[in-house]
XYZ file of C-alpha atoms in Angstrom:
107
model
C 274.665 66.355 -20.597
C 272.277 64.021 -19.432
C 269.486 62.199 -21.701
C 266.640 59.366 -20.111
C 263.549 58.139 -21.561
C 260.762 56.058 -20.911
C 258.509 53.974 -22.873
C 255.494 51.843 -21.336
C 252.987 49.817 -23.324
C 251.189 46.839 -23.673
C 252.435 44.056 -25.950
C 252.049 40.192 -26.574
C 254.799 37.291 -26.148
C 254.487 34.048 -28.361
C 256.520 31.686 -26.977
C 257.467 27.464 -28.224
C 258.047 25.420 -25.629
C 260.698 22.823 -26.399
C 259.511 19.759 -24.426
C 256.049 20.208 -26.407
C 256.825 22.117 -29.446
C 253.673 24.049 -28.163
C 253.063 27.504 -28.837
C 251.951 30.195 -25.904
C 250.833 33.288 -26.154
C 250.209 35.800 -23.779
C 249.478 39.639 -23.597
C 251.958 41.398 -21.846
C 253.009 44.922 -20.484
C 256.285 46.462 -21.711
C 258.542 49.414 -20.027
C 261.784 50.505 -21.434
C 264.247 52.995 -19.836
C 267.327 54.285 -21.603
C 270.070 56.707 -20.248
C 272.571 58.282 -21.449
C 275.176 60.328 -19.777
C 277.473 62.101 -22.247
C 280.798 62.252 -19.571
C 282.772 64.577 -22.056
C 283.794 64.945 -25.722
C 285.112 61.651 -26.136
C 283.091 59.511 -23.400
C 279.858 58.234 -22.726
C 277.810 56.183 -19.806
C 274.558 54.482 -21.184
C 272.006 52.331 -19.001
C 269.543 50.319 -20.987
C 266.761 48.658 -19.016
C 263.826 46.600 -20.790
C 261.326 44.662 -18.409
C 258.877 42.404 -19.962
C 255.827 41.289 -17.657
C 252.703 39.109 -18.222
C 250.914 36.124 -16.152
C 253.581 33.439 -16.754
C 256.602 35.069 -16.320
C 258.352 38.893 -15.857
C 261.443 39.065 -18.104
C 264.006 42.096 -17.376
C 267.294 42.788 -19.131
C 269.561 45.481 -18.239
C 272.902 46.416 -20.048
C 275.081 49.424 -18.721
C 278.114 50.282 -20.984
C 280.846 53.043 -20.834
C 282.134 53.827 -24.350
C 285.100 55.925 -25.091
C 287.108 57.506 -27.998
C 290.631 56.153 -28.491
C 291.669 57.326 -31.615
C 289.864 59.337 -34.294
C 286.482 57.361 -35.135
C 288.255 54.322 -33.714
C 286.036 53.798 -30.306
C 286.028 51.573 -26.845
C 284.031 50.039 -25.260
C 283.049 48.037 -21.748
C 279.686 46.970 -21.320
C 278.114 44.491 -18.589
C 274.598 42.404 -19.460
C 272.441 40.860 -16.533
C 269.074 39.400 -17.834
C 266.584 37.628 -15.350
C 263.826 35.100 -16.323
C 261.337 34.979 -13.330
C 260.271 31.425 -14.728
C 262.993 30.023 -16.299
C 262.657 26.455 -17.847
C 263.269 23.710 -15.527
C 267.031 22.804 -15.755
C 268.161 26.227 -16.518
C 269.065 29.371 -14.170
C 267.208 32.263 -13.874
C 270.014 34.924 -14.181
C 272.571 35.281 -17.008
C 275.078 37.555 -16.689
C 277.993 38.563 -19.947
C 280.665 41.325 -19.952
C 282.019 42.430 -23.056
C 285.347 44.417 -24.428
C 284.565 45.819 -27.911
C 286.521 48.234 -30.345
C 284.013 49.276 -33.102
C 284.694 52.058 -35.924
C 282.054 55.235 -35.942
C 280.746 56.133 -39.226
């Protein structure tokens, strides 16, 4: 079975800039997507998306993760991060990508 929702919204970012030590704030609009696939029993797809815009800069940050039952409550799981900065600070790239390999415990 198949599960996606959306949330939209406005919001406000506060922000310290490092070279200054000054403090921005902005208002912002916020939209967040999450899906989940349920692939069987003991396996699951999710796609989390969160985007983050306003007049300096659009933030967006998506994770998609596959998570999977090895033994018992004992699970897996492979996820992949990408996060983009539309104005990143100067010096610094504007995409950062991490892949992870966890084993957690359900309770």
């Amino acid at each position: 079975w198949v599960t996606w929702s959306l949330e939209l919204g406005p919001g406000g970012r506060q922000s310290v800039v490092s070279e200054t030590d000054k403090t921005e704030s902005e208002i912002v609009g916020r939209g967040n997507s999450e899906f989940i696939w349920n692939i069987s029993e003991t396996a699951k797809l999710t796609n989390d998306t969160n985007v983050i815009t306003g007049s300096d800069r659009t933030t967006t940050e998506n994770t998609i993760a596959l998570s999977t039952t090895i033994i018992g409550k004992l699970l897996g799981r492979l996820s992949f991060r990408v996060r983009h900065n539309s104005a990143p600070p100067s010096g610094t790239k504007s995409t950062d990508t991490l892949s992870k390999i966890s084993l957690a415990y359900e309770f």
